[in-house]
Amino acid sequence: MKKQLYTVLAVFSLLTAQAQEARLAAADKQYEKYAYVDAIKTYERVAEKGYKSVDLFQKLGNAYYFNAELDKANKWYAELFAMNQPVDAEYYYRYSQTLKSVGDYEKANQMLSQFNQKNAADLRAQLYTKHKDYLEEIKANSGRYKVENININSEYSDYGTAFFDNKLVFASARDTGGLFNRKHQWTNQSFTKLYASEISSDGSMLEPEQFNTSLNTKFNEATPVFTKDGKTVYFTRNNYNKGKRGKNSDKATLLKIYKATLEKGKWVNVTELPFTSDNYSTAHPALSPDEKTLYFASDMPGTLGQSDLFKVAINADGSFGTPENLGKQVNTEGRETFPYVTDENELYFASDGQLGLGGLDVFVTQINKDGSYGEIKNVGAPVNGPKDDFAFIIDTKTRFGFFSSNRDGGKGYDDIYKFQETRQLKCEQLLSGRITDKETGLPIANARLTLSDASFKVIKTIYADHEGKYSFDVECGNVYYVKAESKDYTPNELKAIIPKESGETDLSIELDKPVKQITVGTDLAKTFGIKIIYFDLDKWNIRPDAAIDLAKIVDVMKQYPNMKVDVRSHTDSRQTHKYNQKLSDRRANSTIEWMVQDGVAKERVTGRGYGETQLVNKCADGVECTEQEHQQNRRSEFIITAM
């Protein structure tokens, strides 16, 4: 049923059959009914006789593509592109997906580039443009799981798991051996039913049994989710209930989400949810940790792509709100499906529109408190591979979980795989620092800290401790602003760029007092935060930017007519001692001349250059130092000698 769920949810345009040969007519009818197994046989026999057409190769490729046999679809899409005929942009994307399935990522990326040129407005094209190194990003996320195929799989399709008590409930197309075993034309497999396997104390799986006959019908059932008390289940079923089968205008039976309650050991009151419809599909329900929101996949009106993820409020009285599309950050023009929400508010889902390794890949994003979503991350290999990987669930306490895949080497059409997560993908960052007095360097206790996002929207406000220390938990890869405030100080706000890997980002903030105490011996350069009066290389004339700082010194001296200042110019140790001495003398004299010209009496200003004779650190001749260390020695001082 997994393949049926994909394609029924996929809103794709079935091309009008053009009868090139009479023998294609029957196959076209089967194609348009989604009976791909029958259509493929006819199309391939025709192609093998040498018939070629864009229509034929498109339908052959599509038949395998939407049946999730991407390596076989690749053969026919290759034939399609070999004809060098105009095709819709979507085929460039599909071809890229099938190229990934056979490991040709270089050519897949070439197809993605051409897809972007032809349809730059497509979200999938934009994702590729922003993340052309996506394979490196996926590689960095990989290697975090130990994966094993488990004993409950059959030779048919087994997929879509859910936790229920100490059991694993899943969908299976295994032949039940009944007298009237119905098979789906599409896959030539039985319709899926819900099965359950008890999980033993050592983690092994016991022999599966049908979960509950009151939930299983003659059509498909799949992907259940249970409330924590075990008394309510939401699940996917074909549009069939109480013996009545619903159809859309094309006479197709689509998918709906149903709800049932447990009474005296039996599941009863099976009802379709009110937002379902005969005219579109809803499937794969998932519950939020507080069970007040239901997430699901659908192609209902408002869908951005072939299928999107939606959410709907579950009201206290059991009624439902209006479904909301999760938006462009999560959904694309491709398929987003199989949502799962952990008790840590992480949303896992499968997508072939986000950048992956081929087919459906599993992705994860954080659901923020304001309802927005964090960065979409591919969970990496070995969960993801070149084929379809989907229906991911995890127990956050044990870090064990299950996912489904049609990868090579399995027992059946789709298999359920068990995994243990050995390293979490979650990126955790601590933004921290210390608030200090700019002049004294002493900590400022109880300073008020405000954290804002890149748009200056306030996120949180806290207070520094008695040592002036603070910290915020922030998201990796984001930009934040931190504003520090304290009585008797001028507020200061700094920008923090958070790395994309876990760790701690330091953002210490200095606060300045608007009113500063000065006396004999005070360095006015430190008072105003003047590190150096800048000159052009090997020059000593005052630059315009330096004049601004000198104007501050002159203004203070005019406020205090009896103040006298000694101007001291210093260099680093680079260049010769003699050269540095002469250069610093000339610069000190230029500084004094500028101040006198600006109205300070000549007798109030003294000064000289000290060259490299008063270094503040180890950076003497022959000592290797950083540029920052050399900068500490290049300084200007304005020492008050009288008041």
XYZ file of C-alpha atoms in Angstrom:
643
model
C 0.000 0.000 0.000
C 2.949 2.284 0.496
C 3.326 2.811 -3.218
C -0.383 3.485 -3.563
C -0.218 6.075 -0.822
C 2.608 7.850 -2.615
C 0.917 8.110 -5.946
C -2.610 8.733 -4.840
C -1.176 11.617 -2.857
C 0.886 12.741 -5.838
C -0.918 15.235 -7.996
C 0.709 14.571 -11.304
C -0.599 15.138 -14.801
C -1.283 11.907 -16.657
C -0.524 12.508 -20.306
C -3.323 11.969 -22.812
C -2.856 8.700 -24.662
C -2.065 9.155 -28.319
C -2.737 5.886 -30.092
C 0.408 5.349 -32.148
C -0.346 1.659 -32.177
C -3.589 -0.138 -31.342
C -1.803 -2.391 -28.822
C -0.962 0.674 -26.697
C -4.599 1.553 -26.086
C -5.172 -1.127 -23.449
C -1.976 -0.220 -21.656
C -2.962 3.453 -21.621
C -6.250 2.560 -19.943
C -4.417 0.628 -17.262
C -1.941 3.484 -16.840
C -4.725 5.998 -16.265
C -6.269 3.700 -13.660
C -2.947 3.517 -11.800
C -2.714 -0.213 -12.691
C 0.955 0.167 -13.511
C 1.975 -3.472 -13.356
C -0.193 -4.349 -16.355
C 0.744 -1.216 -18.296
C 4.481 -1.721 -17.900
C 4.407 -5.117 -19.605
C 2.772 -3.755 -22.731
C 4.850 -0.586 -22.906
C 8.094 -2.507 -22.559
C 7.177 -5.045 -25.242
C 6.427 -2.168 -27.607
C 9.680 -0.378 -26.747
C 11.717 -3.551 -27.193
C 10.422 -3.821 -30.764
C 12.095 -0.509 -31.521
C 9.196 1.899 -31.134
C 10.285 5.262 -29.759
C 8.343 8.303 -28.689
C 8.456 10.934 -25.974
C 5.020 9.815 -24.796
C 6.034 6.145 -24.575
C 9.251 6.784 -22.633
C 7.558 9.260 -20.330
C 4.867 6.750 -19.441
C 7.336 3.922 -18.978
C 9.528 6.114 -16.779
C 6.541 7.383 -14.814
C 5.155 3.896 -14.311
C 8.328 2.799 -12.562
C 8.967 6.191 -10.926
C 5.626 6.287 -9.155
C 5.920 2.645 -8.270
C 9.180 3.584 -6.462
C 11.376 1.433 -8.741
C 13.708 4.301 -9.497
C 16.550 2.273 -11.011
C 14.159 0.886 -13.639
C 12.646 4.321 -14.217
C 16.173 5.595 -14.847
C 16.523 3.364 -17.926
C 13.474 4.868 -19.603
C 14.101 8.470 -18.599
C 17.581 8.036 -20.093
C 15.925 6.943 -23.348
C 13.610 9.950 -23.102
C 16.463 12.446 -22.780
C 18.481 10.664 -25.470
C 15.784 11.717 -27.960
C 16.738 15.391 -27.385
C 13.111 16.456 -27.599
C 11.509 19.203 -25.476
C 10.058 17.848 -22.237
C 8.427 19.452 -19.245
C 10.825 20.747 -16.566
C 9.476 18.208 -14.073
C 11.149 15.408 -16.023
C 14.571 16.938 -15.325
C 13.800 16.618 -11.634
C 12.493 13.045 -11.923
C 15.499 12.031 -13.991
C 17.822 13.496 -11.364
C 16.109 11.400 -8.699
C 16.535 8.199 -10.699
C 20.178 9.034 -11.418
C 20.744 9.213 -7.662
C 19.174 5.771 -7.326
C 21.961 4.323 -9.495
C 24.683 6.344 -7.786
C 25.328 8.886 -10.549
C 25.202 12.009 -8.367
C 27.337 14.081 -10.735
C 24.859 13.746 -13.594
C 21.950 14.065 -11.130
C 23.290 17.465 -10.089
C 23.639 18.452 -13.747
C 19.948 17.655 -14.210
C 19.118 19.668 -11.083
C 21.034 22.635 -12.513
C 19.039 22.418 -15.753
C 15.847 22.014 -13.748
C 16.746 25.228 -11.922
C 17.330 27.043 -15.230
C 13.944 25.964 -16.550
C 11.960 26.484 -13.349
C 13.838 28.792 -10.995
C 10.659 29.619 -9.065
C 10.316 25.998 -7.934
C 11.195 25.537 -4.255
C 13.212 22.433 -5.090
C 15.305 24.436 -7.552
C 15.865 27.146 -4.947
C 16.976 24.582 -2.381
C 19.577 23.228 -4.797
C 20.829 26.735 -5.588
C 21.306 27.490 -1.870
C 22.810 24.100 -0.995
C 24.908 22.900 -3.914
C 27.163 21.222 -1.345
C 24.194 19.252 0.017
C 26.021 15.940 -0.391
C 28.724 17.163 2.000
C 26.058 18.285 4.453
C 24.415 14.852 4.288
C 27.806 13.182 4.715
C 28.382 15.190 7.900
C 25.029 13.976 9.256
C 25.668 10.328 8.368
C 27.036 7.406 10.358
C 24.838 7.977 13.394
C 22.737 4.809 13.233
C 23.170 1.078 13.613
C 20.585 -0.446 11.255
C 19.289 -4.021 10.995
C 16.593 -5.795 8.994
C 14.223 -7.498 11.428
C 12.560 -10.909 11.446
C 8.956 -9.708 11.102
C 9.371 -8.768 7.426
C 7.758 -10.877 4.724
C 8.406 -11.249 0.994
C 5.707 -8.628 0.443
C 5.424 -4.997 1.509
C 5.837 -4.306 5.233
C 6.081 -0.692 6.376
C 4.725 2.176 8.463
C 5.231 1.377 12.146
C 3.696 2.702 15.378
C 4.333 2.032 19.068
C 1.398 0.590 21.031
C 2.019 -0.694 24.565
C 4.901 -3.154 24.147
C 3.986 -3.870 20.547
C 4.966 -2.622 17.151
C 1.964 -2.113 14.858
C 2.597 -1.957 11.119
C 1.019 -2.386 7.689
C 1.651 -5.525 5.632
C 0.588 -6.881 2.253
C 1.482 -10.465 3.246
C -0.880 -13.100 1.852
C -3.281 -14.045 4.624
C -4.286 -17.257 2.880
C -7.966 -16.391 2.825
C -10.347 -17.860 0.272
C -10.907 -14.479 -1.358
C -7.520 -12.833 -1.230
C -7.890 -9.494 -3.011
C -4.882 -8.090 -4.848
C -4.189 -4.600 -6.033
C -3.638 -4.237 -9.780
C -0.927 -1.697 -9.161
C 1.535 -3.871 -7.252
C -0.006 -7.327 -7.718
C 0.107 -7.655 -3.927
C -2.629 -8.111 -1.360
C -4.207 -5.026 0.143
C -2.449 -4.108 3.372
C -3.781 -4.856 6.824
C -2.565 -3.857 10.254
C -0.366 -6.375 12.045
C 1.254 -6.290 15.475
C 4.438 -7.847 16.821
C 5.259 -7.946 20.511
C 8.650 -6.529 21.430
C 10.329 -8.897 23.883
C 12.517 -7.760 26.779
C 15.709 -8.364 24.780
C 14.422 -6.199 21.927
C 13.632 -9.047 19.545
C 10.304 -9.203 17.688
C 7.796 -12.018 18.140
C 5.729 -13.539 15.308
C 3.302 -10.902 13.948
C -0.459 -11.350 14.180
C -3.300 -9.347 12.700
C -3.769 -6.360 14.975
C -7.547 -6.156 15.164
C -10.159 -7.513 12.797
C -12.517 -4.639 13.553
C -10.054 -2.194 11.963
C -9.012 -4.319 8.984
C -11.286 -4.320 5.927
C -11.040 -5.709 2.390
C -9.181 -2.539 1.324
C -5.988 -0.915 2.623
C -5.283 0.031 6.243
C -1.972 1.555 7.287
C 0.049 4.045 9.372
C -1.748 4.189 12.723
C -0.921 6.464 15.649
C -2.190 5.865 19.178
C -2.882 8.259 22.030
C -0.749 7.829 25.155
C -3.595 6.201 27.091
C -4.008 3.640 24.281
C -7.731 4.316 23.962
C -7.805 6.177 20.638
C -6.227 5.390 17.294
C -5.999 7.475 14.126
C -5.144 5.508 10.978
C -5.167 5.558 7.178
C -7.661 3.570 5.142
C -9.047 3.643 1.636
C -12.307 5.556 1.396
C -14.345 2.635 2.723
C -16.368 2.413 5.899
C -19.400 0.457 7.106
C -19.531 -1.456 3.831
C -19.690 1.698 1.726
C -16.947 2.590 -0.750
C -16.443 6.256 -1.707
C -15.114 7.440 -5.067
C -14.038 10.727 -6.571
C -15.195 12.140 -9.914
C -12.748 9.815 -11.718
C -14.219 6.827 -9.844
C -10.978 6.361 -7.893
C -11.081 5.348 -4.233
C -8.730 7.682 -2.428
C -7.447 7.711 1.160
C -8.904 9.020 4.386
C -7.849 9.282 8.003
C -10.142 7.479 10.428
C -10.499 7.519 14.187
C -11.522 4.627 16.452
C -11.798 4.145 20.211
C -11.016 1.128 22.363
C -13.908 -0.296 24.388
C -13.769 -3.645 26.193
C -10.783 -4.731 24.120
C -12.365 -3.901 20.760
C -11.824 -0.965 18.442
C -15.216 0.625 17.802
C -16.756 3.893 16.609
C -14.706 3.949 13.400
C -15.360 7.375 11.879
C -13.664 9.409 9.173
C -12.262 12.753 10.283
C -14.392 15.754 9.268
C -11.764 17.401 7.054
C -11.378 14.341 4.788
C -13.037 14.197 1.373
C -13.930 11.889 -1.502
C -12.039 14.280 -3.805
C -8.580 14.307 -2.208
C -6.495 12.058 0.003
C -5.497 12.433 3.646
C -3.067 9.954 5.174
C -0.328 9.148 7.715
C -1.577 10.797 10.924
C 0.861 11.826 13.677
C 0.189 13.395 17.083
C 1.960 16.255 18.827
C 3.354 15.512 22.320
C 0.354 17.180 24.012
C -2.033 15.381 21.609
C -3.712 18.704 20.768
C -2.475 18.747 17.162
C -2.730 16.134 14.417
C -0.181 16.200 11.601
C -0.874 14.421 8.304
C -0.111 14.280 4.565
C -2.582 15.351 1.907
C -3.114 16.698 -1.596
C -6.095 18.792 -0.500
C -6.687 22.267 -1.974
C -3.880 24.574 -0.897
C -1.208 21.917 -1.404
C 2.052 23.348 -2.756
C 3.244 20.170 -4.436
C 2.312 16.572 -5.106
C 1.583 16.034 -1.412
C 2.151 18.340 1.555
C 2.241 18.107 5.325
C -0.629 19.721 7.209
C -1.633 20.144 10.830
C -5.038 20.515 12.448
C -6.049 21.407 15.994
C -7.828 18.780 18.108
C -10.188 20.732 20.341
C -11.020 19.850 23.944
C -14.494 18.670 22.936
C -13.031 16.271 20.342
C -13.850 18.466 17.354
C -11.234 19.600 14.857
C -10.082 22.975 13.617
C -9.253 23.968 10.058
C -6.226 22.192 8.536
C -3.144 24.408 8.026
C -0.397 23.811 5.476
C 3.022 23.693 7.182
C 4.285 26.119 4.570
C 7.191 26.515 2.184
C 9.926 25.888 4.727
C 8.792 22.258 5.004
C 6.767 21.581 1.855
C 7.966 21.676 -1.757
C 6.534 20.936 -5.190
C 7.532 17.321 -4.580
C 6.190 14.810 -2.060
C 6.264 15.460 1.664
C 4.698 12.615 3.612
C 4.886 10.256 6.657
C 5.181 12.841 9.476
C 6.207 11.792 12.988
C 6.506 14.124 15.996
C 8.642 13.213 19.013
C 8.109 14.246 22.628
C 11.007 16.668 22.050
C 8.945 18.498 19.397
C 11.042 17.253 16.512
C 9.180 16.671 13.252
C 10.518 13.786 11.154
C 9.103 13.337 7.656
C 9.878 11.832 4.256
C 10.403 13.952 1.161
C 11.667 13.723 -2.394
C 11.508 17.504 -2.788
C 14.097 18.355 -0.153
C 17.698 17.567 -1.144
C 18.477 13.897 -0.578
C 20.275 10.784 -1.730
C 17.477 9.573 -4.028
C 13.786 8.755 -3.812
C 12.212 9.603 -0.481
C 14.672 10.566 2.247
C 13.985 11.097 5.950
C 14.365 14.668 7.225
C 13.989 16.328 10.606
C 13.224 19.827 11.843
C 12.579 21.380 15.248
C 9.077 22.701 15.911
C 9.667 26.009 17.697
C 7.440 27.346 20.461
C 5.986 29.980 18.141
C 4.977 27.287 15.628
C 7.794 28.026 13.183
C 10.284 25.402 12.040
C 14.040 25.173 12.391
C 16.534 24.154 9.731
C 15.475 21.137 7.652
C 18.146 18.448 8.025
C 18.666 15.209 6.132
C 19.280 12.525 8.800
C 21.942 10.956 6.555
C 23.029 7.403 5.811
C 22.510 4.566 6.594
C 18.864 5.461 7.244
C 18.775 7.260 3.903
C 20.050 5.802 0.645
C 19.371 5.899 -3.095
C 15.905 4.262 -2.815
C 12.782 5.200 -0.805
C 13.309 5.624 2.940
C 10.321 6.739 4.989
C 8.019 6.209 8.005
C 10.677 7.027 10.615
C 9.735 6.717 14.313
C 11.987 6.877 17.384
C 11.770 6.395 21.146
C 13.651 9.435 22.451
C 14.431 7.744 25.784
C 16.170 4.641 24.372
C 17.125 6.186 20.987
C 15.804 3.013 19.317
C 13.375 3.264 16.442
C 12.150 1.940 13.114
C 11.907 3.116 9.538
C 10.764 1.578 6.255
C 12.636 1.227 2.974
C 12.540 -0.515 -0.393
C 16.347 -0.632 -0.526
C 18.241 -3.503 -2.101
C 18.976 -6.508 0.077
C 15.650 -6.586 1.874
C 13.316 -9.519 2.314
C 10.357 -8.066 0.443
C 8.942 -5.193 -1.549
C 9.289 -2.821 1.418
C 10.923 -3.802 4.679
C 10.892 -2.460 8.202
C 14.337 -1.724 9.630
C 15.274 -1.318 13.260
C 17.915 1.211 14.278
C 19.760 2.578 17.262
C 20.843 6.197 17.114
C 24.401 6.436 18.436
C 24.809 10.190 18.080
C 22.063 12.789 17.970
C 21.847 15.181 15.044
C 20.488 17.906 17.261
C 22.822 20.877 17.273
C 22.982 22.542 20.686
C 24.543 25.955 21.165
C 25.000 28.040 24.294
C 25.391 31.772 23.772
C 27.133 33.091 26.869
C 29.441 35.782 28.125
C 30.258 38.260 30.847
C 29.141 41.851 31.355
C 31.975 44.125 32.524
C 32.788 47.770 33.129
C 34.652 48.954 30.040
C 37.068 51.134 31.988
C 37.851 48.932 34.988
C 37.165 45.470 33.570
C 35.185 44.587 36.703
C 32.001 42.486 36.370
C 28.607 44.169 36.431
C 26.198 42.107 38.536
C 22.498 41.771 37.666
C 22.782 43.441 34.264
C 19.647 42.999 32.153
C 20.182 40.921 28.967
C 17.722 40.872 26.065
C 18.054 38.256 23.294
C 16.576 39.146 19.883
C 16.520 37.299 16.579
C 17.924 38.521 13.267
C 14.791 40.646 12.761
C 15.217 42.197 16.228
C 12.200 40.359 17.561
C 12.666 39.865 21.304
C 13.014 36.188 22.239
C 13.942 36.256 25.922
C 15.090 38.551 28.751
C 17.283 37.422 31.670
C 19.653 38.940 34.264
C 23.370 38.341 34.723
C 24.534 36.672 37.943
C 26.704 38.281 40.651
C 29.801 37.671 38.503
C 28.254 39.348 35.489
C 27.816 36.021 33.667
C 24.836 35.091 31.468
C 23.796 32.389 28.983
C 21.066 31.696 26.423
C 20.179 28.403 24.716
C 20.096 29.246 21.000
C 19.742 27.462 17.665
C 22.750 26.602 15.553
C 23.369 28.565 12.377
C 21.263 31.582 13.367
C 22.035 35.246 13.956
C 21.106 36.886 17.263
C 21.483 40.238 19.007
C 22.148 40.630 22.730
C 21.509 43.959 24.481
C 23.015 44.582 27.919
C 21.646 47.262 30.275
C 22.523 48.347 33.806
C 21.951 51.414 35.966
C 24.534 54.193 35.474
C 25.746 52.617 32.206
C 25.035 53.261 28.542
C 23.237 50.212 27.001
C 25.228 48.197 24.477
C 23.965 45.711 21.858
C 26.172 43.230 19.997
C 25.583 40.762 17.155
C 26.249 37.025 17.573
C 26.667 34.658 14.590
C 26.080 31.118 15.841
C 28.027 28.263 14.172
C 26.218 25.273 12.671
C 27.850 22.763 15.019
C 27.205 22.140 18.717
C 29.242 24.169 21.177
C 29.388 27.452 23.074
C 29.621 30.920 21.552
C 31.164 33.666 23.702
C 29.714 37.158 23.524
C 31.094 39.217 26.385
C 29.844 42.805 26.517
C 31.494 45.913 27.950
C 29.341 48.731 29.283
C 30.501 52.317 29.406
C 29.527 54.966 31.957
C 28.290 58.172 30.317
C 29.764 60.220 33.195
C 33.413 59.359 33.929
C 35.560 60.425 36.821
C 38.924 61.884 35.805
C 41.944 63.032 37.792
C 45.668 63.482 37.415
C 47.070 60.335 35.828
C 43.863 59.495 33.926
C 44.392 58.457 30.325
C 41.712 60.260 28.314
C 42.256 57.785 25.475
C 40.951 54.984 27.702
C 38.121 57.198 28.956
C 36.810 57.613 25.416
C 37.853 54.200 24.111
C 40.522 55.653 21.793
C 43.009 52.859 21.123
C 45.174 54.751 18.656
C 45.229 57.969 16.669
C 45.476 56.504 13.203
C 47.894 57.737 10.539
C 48.425 56.523 7.002
C 51.339 54.122 6.518
C 54.666 55.868 7.243
C 52.802 59.222 7.515
C 52.248 61.580 10.412
C 49.547 63.960 9.144
C 46.226 63.709 11.011
C 43.590 61.716 9.131
C 39.889 62.784 9.186
C 38.896 59.751 11.269
C 41.653 60.541 13.784
C 40.508 64.174 13.973
C 37.174 63.010 15.415
C 38.931 61.346 18.339
C 41.215 64.355 18.919
C 38.181 66.640 18.987
C 36.925 64.645 22.017
C 40.181 65.337 23.897
C 40.111 69.031 23.023
C 36.482 69.336 24.148
C 37.341 67.985 27.612
C 40.329 70.315 27.939
C 38.118 73.296 27.114
C 35.754 72.220 29.902
C 38.683 72.219 32.355
C 40.867 75.324 31.649
C 43.564 74.236 34.136
C 43.940 70.741 32.689
C 47.280 69.823 31.123
C 47.834 66.727 28.979
C 50.908 64.762 27.955
C 50.560 63.174 24.498
C 52.362 59.829 24.112
C 52.651 57.924 20.822
C 53.744 54.250 20.729
C 54.576 51.777 17.945
C 54.992 48.016 17.742
C 58.398 46.354 17.353
C 58.245 45.858 13.621
C 60.679 48.094 11.714
C 63.928 49.221 13.363
C 64.135 50.836 16.784
C 65.494 54.073 15.256
C 62.781 54.246 12.617
C 59.979 53.633 15.157
C 61.364 56.288 17.522
C 61.458 58.988 14.822
C 58.033 58.035 13.446
C 56.367 58.124 16.868
C 58.011 61.510 17.643
C 56.663 62.986 14.420
C 53.194 61.614 15.115
C 53.150 62.941 18.680
C 54.200 66.370 17.421
C 51.517 66.320 14.688
C 48.920 65.479 17.323
C 50.019 68.364 19.546
C 50.016 70.826 16.598
C 46.466 69.801 15.667
C 45.222 70.325 19.243
C 46.879 73.756 19.462
C 45.355 74.792 16.131
C 41.964 73.693 17.524
C 42.240 76.149 20.417
C 44.279 74.525 23.178
C 47.035 76.752 24.570
C 50.473 75.424 23.625
C 51.710 75.413 27.210
C 48.920 73.027 28.209
C 50.073 70.226 25.888
C 53.340 68.316 26.047
C 54.333 65.055 24.483
C 56.801 62.830 22.701
C 57.078 59.529 20.899
C 58.189 56.378 22.674
C 58.628 54.142 19.650
C 58.822 50.521 20.772
C 60.347 51.204 24.196
C 57.162 50.657 26.210
C 55.652 47.470 24.808
C 52.682 46.144 26.808
C 53.333 42.483 25.931
C 56.030 40.031 24.812
C 56.153 41.205 21.193
C 59.713 42.487 21.064
C 62.076 42.110 18.122
C 62.309 38.516 16.876
C 59.263 37.317 18.847
C 56.477 35.818 16.723
C 53.160 37.508 17.523
C 49.700 37.795 16.039
C 48.439 40.970 14.413
C 46.124 41.467 17.382
C 49.080 41.299 19.791
C 51.053 43.839 17.751
C 47.963 46.087 17.719
C 48.056 46.277 21.532
C 51.425 48.049 21.299
C 50.350 50.570 18.658
C 48.544 53.034 20.909
C 48.056 56.680 21.729
C 47.850 58.008 25.286
C 46.622 61.350 26.610
C 47.690 61.429 30.255
C 46.324 64.210 32.498
C 49.305 65.842 34.274
C 47.428 68.687 35.983
C 43.824 69.676 36.744
